Coordinates of C-alpha atoms and ligand atoms in Angstrom, one line a residue:
X1 CA 0.0 0.0 0.0
X2 CA 1.4 3.4 -0.9
X3 CA 2.6 5.9 1.6
X4 CA 0.0 8.3 0.4
X5 CA -2.8 5.9 1.1
X6 CA -1.4 5.0 4.5
X7 CA -1.0 8.6 5.4
X8 CA -4.7 9.3 4.4
X9 CA -5.9 6.3 6.4
X10 CA -4.2 7.6 9.5
X11 CA -6.0 11.0 9.0
X12 CA -9.5 9.6 9.0
X13 CA -11.4 11.2 11.9
X14 CA -12.1 9.1 15.0
X15 CA -15.7 8.1 15.7
X16 CA -15.8 10.3 18.8
X17 CA -14.5 13.2 16.9
X18 CA -17.2 12.9 14.3
X19 CA -20.0 12.2 16.8
X20 CA -19.1 15.3 18.9
X21 CA -19.4 17.6 15.8
X22 CA -22.2 20.1 16.5
X23 CA -24.2 18.7 13.5
X24 CA -24.5 15.4 15.4
X25 CA -24.4 16.8 18.9
X26 CA -27.7 18.5 18.3
X27 CA -29.3 15.1 18.2
X28 CA -29.9 12.7 21.0
X29 CA -27.2 10.0 21.0
X30 CA -28.6 6.7 19.7
X31 CA -27.3 3.5 18.2
X32 CA -28.8 4.5 14.9
X33 CA -26.9 7.8 15.0
X34 CA -23.6 5.9 15.8
X35 CA -24.3 3.5 13.0
X36 CA -24.7 6.3 10.5
X37 CA -21.4 7.9 11.6
X38 CA -19.7 4.5 11.4
X39 CA -21.0 4.0 7.8
X40 CA -19.7 7.3 6.7
X41 CA -16.2 6.6 8.1
X42 CA -16.2 3.0 6.7
X43 CA -17.1 4.4 3.3
X44 CA -14.4 6.9 3.4
X45 CA -11.9 4.2 4.4
X46 CA -12.9 2.1 1.4
X47 CA -12.7 5.0 -1.0
X48 CA -9.2 5.8 0.2
X49 CA -8.1 2.2 -0.1
X50 CA -9.4 2.0 -3.6
X51 CA -7.9 5.3 -4.6
X52 CA -11.3 6.9 -5.2
X53 CA -10.7 9.5 -2.4
X54 CA -7.5 11.5 -2.5
X55 CA -8.2 13.7 0.5
X56 CA -10.1 13.8 3.7
X57 CA -13.3 15.8 3.5
X58 CA -14.0 18.5 6.1
X59 CA -15.4 17.1 9.3
X60 CA -18.6 19.1 8.9
X61 CA -19.2 17.5 5.4
X62 CA -18.8 14.0 6.9
X63 CA -21.1 14.9 9.7
X64 CA -23.7 16.2 7.4
X65 CA -23.5 13.1 5.2
X66 CA -23.9 11.0 8.4
X67 CA -26.9 13.0 9.4
X68 CA -28.5 12.7 6.0
X69 CA -28.1 8.9 6.2
X70 CA -29.5 8.9 9.7
X71 CA -32.6 10.8 8.7
X72 CA -33.1 8.6 5.6
X73 CA -33.0 5.6 7.9
X74 CA -35.8 7.1 10.1
X75 CA -38.1 7.2 7.1
X76 CA -40.3 4.1 6.6
X77 CA -39.1 2.0 3.7
X78 CA -42.6 1.0 2.8
X79 CA -44.5 4.2 2.3
X80 CA -47.4 5.9 0.6
X81 CA -47.0 7.0 -3.0
X82 CA -49.2 8.9 -5.3
X83 CA -50.2 6.9 -8.3
X84 CA -50.2 9.0 -11.5
X85 CA -49.8 6.0 -13.8
X86 CA -53.5 5.5 -14.5
X87 CA -53.2 1.8 -13.7
X88 CA -55.8 1.2 -11.1
X89 CA -54.7 -2.1 -9.8
X90 CA -50.9 -1.6 -10.0
X91 CA -49.3 -4.6 -8.4
X92 CA -46.0 -2.8 -7.9
X93 CA -47.9 0.0 -6.1
X94 CA -49.9 -2.2 -3.8
X95 CA -53.0 -2.9 -5.9
X96 CA -56.3 -1.8 -4.3
X97 CA -56.4 1.1 -2.0
X98 CA -59.0 0.3 0.8
X99 CA -62.3 1.8 1.6
X100 CA -62.6 3.9 4.8
X101 CA -64.7 1.2 6.4
X102 CA -61.9 -1.4 5.8
X103 CA -59.3 0.9 7.2
X104 CA -61.3 1.4 10.5
X105 CA -61.9 -2.4 10.7
X106 CA -58.1 -2.9 10.4
X107 CA -57.4 -0.4 13.1
X108 CA -60.0 -1.9 15.4
X109 CA -58.8 -5.4 15.0
X110 CA -55.1 -4.4 15.3
X111 CA -55.5 -2.3 18.4
X112 CA -56.6 -5.0 20.8
X113 CA -57.8 -8.6 21.1
X114 CA -60.6 -9.9 18.9
X115 CA -62.8 -12.9 18.6
X116 CA -60.7 -14.1 15.6
X117 CA -61.0 -17.8 16.5
X118 CA -63.4 -17.5 19.4
X119 CA -67.2 -18.1 19.5
X120 CA -68.4 -15.4 21.9
X121 CA -71.9 -16.9 22.6
X122 CA -70.6 -20.4 23.2
X123 CA -67.5 -19.3 25.0
X124 CA -65.5 -21.7 22.9
X125 CA -62.8 -22.0 20.2
X126 CA -64.1 -21.2 16.7
X127 CA -62.8 -20.7 13.2
X128 CA -61.5 -17.5 11.6
X129 CA -63.4 -18.2 8.4
X130 CA -66.8 -17.7 10.0
X131 CA -66.4 -13.9 9.8
X132 CA -66.7 -13.8 6.0
X133 CA -68.3 -17.1 5.0
X134 CA -71.9 -16.1 5.3
X135 CA -71.2 -12.8 3.5
X136 CA -69.4 -14.6 0.6
X137 CA -72.1 -17.2 0.2
X138 CA -74.8 -14.5 0.2
X139 CA -72.9 -12.4 -2.4
X140 CA -72.0 -15.3 -4.7
X141 CA -74.8 -17.8 -4.3
X142 CA -72.2 -20.5 -3.3
X143 CA -72.8 -23.1 -0.6
X144 CA -69.6 -22.5 1.3
X145 CA -66.4 -20.3 1.4
X146 CA -63.0 -20.1 2.8
X147 CA -60.3 -17.4 2.4
X148 CA -56.6 -17.7 2.3
X149 CA -53.5 -15.5 1.9
X150 CA -53.9 -14.7 -1.9
X151 CA -55.3 -16.2 -5.0
X152 CA -52.2 -18.1 -5.9
X153 CA -52.5 -19.9 -2.6
X154 CA -56.2 -20.4 -3.3
X155 CA -55.5 -22.2 -6.6
X156 CA -52.8 -24.3 -5.1
X157 CA -55.0 -25.3 -2.2
X158 CA -58.0 -26.1 -4.4
X159 CA -55.9 -28.3 -6.6
X160 CA -54.2 -30.0 -3.6
X161 CA -57.3 -30.6 -1.6
X162 CA -59.9 -31.2 -4.3
X163 CA -58.2 -32.7 -7.2
X164 CA -55.5 -34.8 -5.6
X165 CA -56.1 -38.2 -4.2
X166 CA -53.8 -41.1 -4.6
X167 CA -55.5 -42.3 -7.8
X168 CA -57.3 -39.3 -9.1
X169 CA -54.5 -36.9 -9.6
X170 CA -54.9 -35.8 -13.2
X171 CA -56.2 -32.3 -13.9
X172 CA -57.4 -31.4 -17.3
X173 CA -56.8 -27.9 -18.7
X174 CA -57.0 -26.2 -22.1
X175 CA -53.7 -25.4 -23.7
X176 CA -55.1 -21.8 -24.2
X177 CA -55.2 -21.4 -20.4
X178 CA -51.6 -22.5 -19.5
X179 CA -50.8 -18.9 -18.7
X180 CA -48.3 -17.0 -16.6
X181 CA -50.1 -14.4 -14.5
X182 CA -47.1 -12.3 -13.6
X183 CA -44.7 -12.4 -10.6
X184 CA -43.8 -15.9 -11.8
X185 CA -47.2 -17.4 -11.1
X186 CA -47.5 -20.0 -13.9
X187 CA -50.4 -22.2 -14.0
X188 CA -48.4 -25.3 -15.1
X189 CA -45.9 -24.8 -12.2
X190 CA -48.7 -24.3 -9.6
X191 CA -50.3 -27.6 -10.9
X192 CA -47.0 -29.4 -10.5
X193 CA -46.5 -28.0 -7.0
X194 CA -49.9 -29.3 -6.0
X195 CA -48.8 -32.8 -7.0
X196 CA -51.4 -33.0 -9.7
X197 CA -50.5 -34.3 -13.2
X198 CA -51.3 -31.9 -15.9
X199 CA -53.3 -33.1 -18.9
X200 CA -53.3 -30.5 -21.6
X201 CA -56.1 -30.5 -24.1
X202 CA -57.0 -28.6 -27.3
X203 CA -54.8 -25.9 -28.9
X204 CA -53.7 -22.4 -27.9
X205 CA -56.6 -20.8 -29.7
X206 CA -59.3 -23.4 -29.8
X207 CA -60.5 -26.0 -27.3
X208 CA -63.8 -27.9 -27.6
X209 CA -65.9 -30.0 -25.3
X210 CA -64.9 -33.3 -27.1
X211 CA -61.2 -32.5 -26.3
X212 CA -62.0 -32.5 -22.6
X213 CA -64.2 -35.6 -22.9
X214 CA -61.5 -37.6 -24.7
X215 CA -59.0 -36.8 -21.9
X216 CA -61.3 -37.9 -19.0
X217 CA -60.3 -41.1 -17.5
X218 CA -62.6 -42.2 -14.6
X219 CA -59.7 -44.0 -13.0
X220 CA -57.3 -41.0 -13.1
X221 CA -59.1 -37.6 -13.6
X222 CA -59.3 -35.5 -10.4
X223 CA -60.6 -32.3 -11.7
X224 CA -61.1 -30.0 -14.7
X225 CA -59.4 -26.6 -14.3
X226 CA -60.6 -23.5 -16.1
X227 CA -58.5 -20.4 -15.8
X228 CA -59.6 -16.9 -16.7
X229 CA -56.8 -15.8 -19.0
X230 CA -57.0 -12.4 -17.5
X231 CA -53.8 -10.7 -18.6
X232 CA -53.9 -11.3 -22.3
X233 CA -56.5 -11.8 -25.0
X234 CA -56.6 -14.1 -27.9
X235 CA -58.4 -12.3 -30.6
X236 CA -59.7 -13.7 -33.9
X237 CA -60.0 -17.4 -34.6
X238 CA -60.5 -18.6 -31.0
X239 CA -63.0 -20.3 -28.9
X240 CA -63.5 -22.3 -25.7
X241 CA -66.5 -23.9 -24.0
X242 CA -68.6 -21.8 -21.7
X243 CA -68.6 -22.4 -18.0
X244 CA -72.1 -24.0 -18.4
X245 CA -70.9 -26.4 -21.1
X246 CA -67.8 -27.4 -19.1
X247 CA -69.7 -27.8 -15.9
X248 CA -72.2 -30.0 -17.6
X249 CA -69.4 -32.2 -18.9
X250 CA -67.7 -32.3 -15.5
X251 CA -71.0 -33.2 -13.8
X252 CA -71.8 -36.0 -16.3
X253 CA -68.5 -37.6 -15.4
X254 CA -68.6 -36.9 -11.7
X255 CA -65.6 -34.7 -11.8
X256 CA -65.3 -31.3 -10.0
X257 CA -64.8 -28.1 -12.1
X258 CA -62.4 -25.6 -10.5
X259 CA -62.4 -22.1 -12.0
X260 CA -59.6 -19.6 -11.3
X261 CA -61.3 -16.3 -12.1
X262 CA -58.3 -14.1 -11.2
X263 CA -59.8 -10.7 -10.8
X264 CA -63.4 -11.9 -10.3
X265 CA -66.1 -9.3 -9.8
X266 CA -68.6 -9.7 -7.0
X267 CA -70.8 -7.0 -8.6
X268 CA -71.7 -7.0 -12.3
X269 CA -70.1 -3.8 -13.6
X270 CA -71.9 -3.8 -17.0
X271 CA -74.3 -1.1 -15.8
X272 CA -71.3 1.2 -15.2
X273 CA -69.9 0.6 -18.7
X274 CA -67.4 -2.0 -17.7
X275 CA -68.1 -5.0 -19.8
X276 CA -66.8 -8.6 -20.1
X277 CA -65.7 -9.0 -16.5
X278 CA -66.5 -12.4 -15.1
X279 CA -68.9 -12.3 -12.2
X280 CA -68.3 -14.8 -9.5
X281 CA -72.1 -15.5 -9.0
X282 CA -72.4 -16.2 -12.7
X283 CA -69.8 -18.9 -12.6
X284 CA -71.4 -20.5 -9.5
X285 CA -74.8 -20.4 -11.2
X286 CA -73.3 -21.9 -14.4
X287 CA -72.2 -24.9 -12.3
X288 CA -68.6 -24.4 -11.4
X289 CA -67.9 -26.4 -8.2
X290 CA -65.1 -24.2 -6.9
X291 CA -64.3 -20.6 -7.9
X292 CA -61.2 -18.7 -6.7
X293 CA -60.4 -15.0 -7.1
X294 CA -58.2 -12.3 -5.5
X295 CA -59.2 -10.0 -2.7
X296 CA -57.1 -7.0 -3.9
X297 CA -58.0 -6.9 -7.6
X298 CA -61.5 -5.8 -8.8
X299 CA -63.1 -6.6 -5.5
X300 CA -61.1 -3.7 -4.1
X301 CA -60.2 -5.2 -0.8
X302 CA -57.1 -6.4 1.0
X303 CA -54.7 -9.1 -0.3
X304 CA -56.6 -12.4 0.0
X305 CA -57.5 -15.5 -2.0
X306 CA -61.2 -16.1 -1.9
X307 CA -62.6 -19.6 -2.5
X308 CA -66.3 -20.3 -2.9
X309 CA -68.1 -23.4 -4.0
X310 CA -69.6 -26.7 -3.0
X311 CA -69.8 -27.4 0.8
X312 CA -68.1 -30.8 0.7
X313 CA -65.2 -29.5 -1.4
X314 CA -64.7 -26.4 0.8
X315 CA -64.8 -28.7 3.8
X316 CA -61.9 -30.7 2.4
X317 CA -59.9 -27.4 2.0
X318 CA -60.7 -26.3 5.5
X319 CA -59.1 -29.4 7.0
X320 CA -56.2 -29.5 4.6
X321 CA -52.7 -29.0 6.1
X322 CA -51.8 -26.4 3.5
X323 CA -54.7 -24.2 4.8
X324 CA -52.7 -23.5 8.0
X325 CA -49.7 -22.4 5.9
X326 CA -51.8 -20.2 3.7
X327 CA -54.0 -18.7 6.3
X328 CA -55.2 -15.2 6.1
X329 CA -54.1 -12.8 8.9
X330 CA -56.5 -11.0 11.1
X331 CA -55.9 -7.6 9.7
X332 CA -56.7 -8.7 6.1
X333 CA -59.7 -10.6 7.4
X334 CA -61.1 -7.5 9.2
X335 CA -60.6 -5.4 6.0
X336 CA -62.2 -8.2 3.9
X337 CA -65.3 -8.4 6.0
X338 CA -65.7 -4.7 6.0
X339 CA -65.2 -4.6 2.2
X340 CA -67.7 -7.4 1.5
X341 CA -70.3 -5.7 3.8
X342 CA -70.2 -2.7 1.4
X343 CA -71.3 -5.0 -1.4
X344 CA -74.6 -5.7 0.5
X345 CA -75.6 -2.2 -0.7
X346 CA -75.0 -2.5 -4.5
X347 CA -76.2 1.1 -5.1
X348 CA -73.6 2.7 -2.8
X349 CA -70.7 0.3 -3.2
X350 CA -69.2 1.9 -6.3
X351 CA -68.8 5.2 -4.5
X352 CA -67.5 3.5 -1.3
X353 CA -64.8 1.3 -2.7
X354 CA -61.9 3.3 -4.2
X355 CA -61.1 0.7 -6.9
X356 CA -64.7 0.7 -8.2
X357 CA -64.9 4.4 -7.9
X358 CA -61.8 4.9 -10.0
X359 CA -62.9 2.3 -12.5
X360 CA -66.3 3.7 -13.0
X361 CA -65.3 7.4 -13.0
X362 CA -66.6 9.0 -16.1
X363 CA -64.4 10.8 -18.6
X364 CA -66.2 14.1 -17.7
X365 CA -65.5 13.7 -14.0
X366 CA -61.8 13.0 -14.7
X367 CA -61.6 15.9 -17.1
X368 CA -62.9 18.3 -14.5
X369 CA -60.5 17.0 -11.9
X370 CA -57.6 17.3 -14.3
X371 CA -58.5 20.9 -15.1
X372 CA -58.4 21.6 -11.3
X373 CA -54.8 20.2 -11.0
X374 CA -53.6 22.0 -14.1
X375 CA -54.9 25.3 -12.8
X376 CA -53.2 24.7 -9.4
X377 CA -49.9 23.9 -11.2
X378 CA -50.1 26.9 -13.5
X379 CA -50.6 29.2 -10.5
X380 CA -47.1 28.2 -9.2
X381 CA -43.6 28.3 -10.7
X382 CA -42.8 28.8 -14.3
X383 CA -44.3 25.4 -15.2
X384 CA -46.9 25.0 -17.8
X385 CA -49.5 22.4 -17.2
X386 CA -52.1 21.3 -19.7
X387 CA -54.8 18.6 -19.8
X388 CA -54.4 15.9 -22.4
X389 CA -56.4 12.8 -23.3
X390 CA -54.9 9.7 -21.9
X391 CA -55.7 6.0 -21.5
X392 CA -55.8 4.3 -18.2
X393 CA -56.1 0.6 -17.4
X394 CA -57.7 -1.6 -14.8
X395 CA -54.5 -3.5 -14.2
X396 CA -54.2 -6.6 -12.1
X397 CA -54.8 -8.7 -15.1
X398 CA -58.3 -7.4 -15.6
X399 CA -59.5 -6.2 -19.0
X400 CA -56.2 -6.4 -20.9
X401 CA -57.6 -5.4 -24.2
X402 CA -59.6 -2.5 -22.9
X403 CA -58.2 1.0 -22.2
X404 CA -60.3 3.4 -20.3
X405 CA -60.6 6.9 -21.6
X406 CA -58.9 9.2 -19.2
X407 CA -57.1 12.5 -18.9
X408 CA -53.6 13.4 -17.7
X409 CA -52.0 16.6 -16.7
X410 CA -48.9 17.2 -18.7
X411 CA -46.3 19.2 -16.9
X412 CA -43.4 20.9 -18.6
X413 CA -40.8 23.3 -17.2
X414 CA -38.4 25.3 -19.4
X415 CA -34.9 23.9 -19.2
X416 CA -35.9 20.8 -17.4
X417 CA -36.0 17.6 -19.4
X418 CA -39.1 15.5 -18.8
X419 CA -36.9 12.7 -17.5
X420 CA -35.5 14.9 -14.8
X421 CA -39.0 16.1 -14.0
X422 CA -40.2 12.5 -13.7
X423 CA -37.3 11.7 -11.3
X424 CA -37.9 14.8 -9.2
X425 CA -41.5 13.8 -8.6
X426 CA -40.7 10.2 -8.1
X427 CA -37.9 10.7 -5.5
X428 CA -38.2 12.6 -2.3
X429 CA -40.5 12.4 0.7
X430 CA -43.9 11.8 -1.0
X431 CA -43.1 9.9 -4.2
X432 CA -45.4 10.8 -7.1
X433 CA -45.2 8.2 -9.8
X434 CA -46.0 9.4 -13.4
X435 CA -44.6 8.7 -16.8
X436 CA -42.9 10.4 -19.7
X437 CA -44.6 10.3 -23.1
X438 CA -44.1 12.5 -26.1
X439 CA -41.5 14.5 -24.3
X440 CA -43.8 15.4 -21.5
X441 CA -44.2 14.4 -17.9
X442 CA -47.7 13.0 -17.4
X443 CA -49.9 12.4 -14.4
X444 CA -53.0 10.4 -15.2
X445 CA -55.9 11.7 -13.1
X446 CA -58.0 8.6 -12.9
X447 CA -55.9 7.1 -10.2
X448 CA -55.4 10.2 -8.1
X449 CA -57.4 11.9 -5.3
X450 CA -58.0 15.6 -5.0
X451 CA -56.1 15.3 -1.7
X452 CA -53.0 14.4 -3.7
X453 CA -53.0 17.7 -5.5
X454 CA -51.5 20.0 -2.8
X455 CA -48.6 17.5 -2.5
X456 CA -48.0 17.6 -6.3
X457 CA -48.1 21.4 -6.3
X458 CA -45.7 21.5 -3.3
X459 CA -43.3 19.2 -5.1
X460 CA -43.5 21.4 -8.2
X461 CA -42.7 24.4 -6.0
X462 CA -39.6 22.8 -4.7
X463 CA -38.2 23.0 -8.2
X464 CA -35.9 25.8 -9.3
X465 CA -34.3 26.3 -12.6
X466 CA -31.1 24.7 -11.4
X467 CA -32.8 21.3 -11.0
X468 CA -30.3 19.5 -13.2
X469 CA -27.3 20.5 -11.2
X470 CA -29.0 20.0 -7.9
X471 CA -28.1 16.8 -6.2
X472 CA -30.9 14.4 -7.0
X473 CA -31.5 12.1 -4.1
X474 CA -29.7 8.8 -5.0
X475 CA -32.4 6.6 -3.6
X476 CA -33.2 3.1 -4.7
X477 CA -36.4 3.1 -6.6
X478 CA -38.1 -0.2 -7.3
X479 CA -40.2 0.7 -10.3
Ligands
LIG501 C1 -53.9 -12.4 -10.4 C2 -54.2 -13.8 -10.7 C3 -53.7 -14.9 -9.9 C4 -52.9 -14.6 -8.7 O1 -53.6 -13.9 -7.7 P1 -52.9 -13.3 -6.4 O2 -54.0 -12.8 -5.6 O3 -52.0 -12.2 -7.0 O4 -52.1 -14.4 -5.8 C5 -54.1 -16.2 -10.2 N1 -54.8 -16.4 -11.3 C6 -55.2 -15.5 -12.1 C7 -56.0 -15.8 -13.4 C8 -55.0 -14.1 -11.9 O5 -55.4 -13.2 -12.7

């Protein structure tokens, strides 16, 4: 090691020296503060050893860097962001925001003890599933219900408990439904994990009832699986049997039909202009024996996997060992019950559940809101904001081929490239996630609240013309 490096290493300030600098001394001593100081000195040591640092920075600069790290460490890592992407069920942004009723239910259940698995009138142990089962059967017309951690778990449990028995372990599925849902949830892999043997029938674009019938073996077939291919659409020369037809075939052979609806709707959204979304009650009515769907997609509730269907099959799932591993936690359960209760009043539910409210918002409503934000922006710094037509999406795998007409506020600032603007909004204390298109920074209004607007204006106000030279926070961003 060179003399120069050795000399520099010897000049690194001592921990005590750094910690007693007024910048640090103004804060109450704590292990987190000491850790931040140590990190700064360790980093400096590495930089000297690698030759990246040729001098010792001023003690004050080191202290300020340490304090910056300390303060960054106090911020929660998981935090609220403003969704200006226009994608309502954005999996990376946490999918469905919850209704006020669901939020209070979570708070109430989290604050103290609850009757999670306790029958108050009998004074005895009970099951956590009773809190939502009656609601789910009432809303879907199914005989029984159980809820688990998410829909991926629901499908795996359904296949494991219903389809798998020592001899009846084959599950028939159309080749057009062997999909990957995202986040590496692939139907063929899930089937393999459940221990079932996959029997593919038909072709990618066409599968007919006789294809299924040919594959049924009374000595081997455990179930027929139908998957709502929610995140892509085969358009053109394509067809598959209806749920009714498939259910009739399954029934004739004494085999259960399991349907993974993905983003199933509890309410028919057609009256609100949202067409083609599978409704859970329709699948049950059409004869599906088990239907699974997500709690945090179009339902607009917390993360959960909801399973409804025949009582004997649901009973098998309730006693299956995997159920314990997949069980829903009490906070999600509380939020789910509150969300489902809102569906008991179908007239009011669209306004109460944020996901449905955003989905059903009319273009005119969004246009008016967008005008409001643009005006607020234009009243501030030298920015110019205008309202442009945009397209938002349901997300979460729902309605892949349908874009919803929406409006975005396009923000430009002289001398500031749109990428820098995008980064400025994204980083910092209240992240605002938008996108750049046609050389403009866009915020889609469909997925935003009026309460978000002051935060956006505030963030805009923090800009000055030297934005590019200013030190952009070097935060990790997982988008
Ligand atoms: C989203 C989806 C899943 C996975 O649901 P999670 O609740 O995210 O686990 C499974 N199947 C289909 C068809 C889906 O759309």
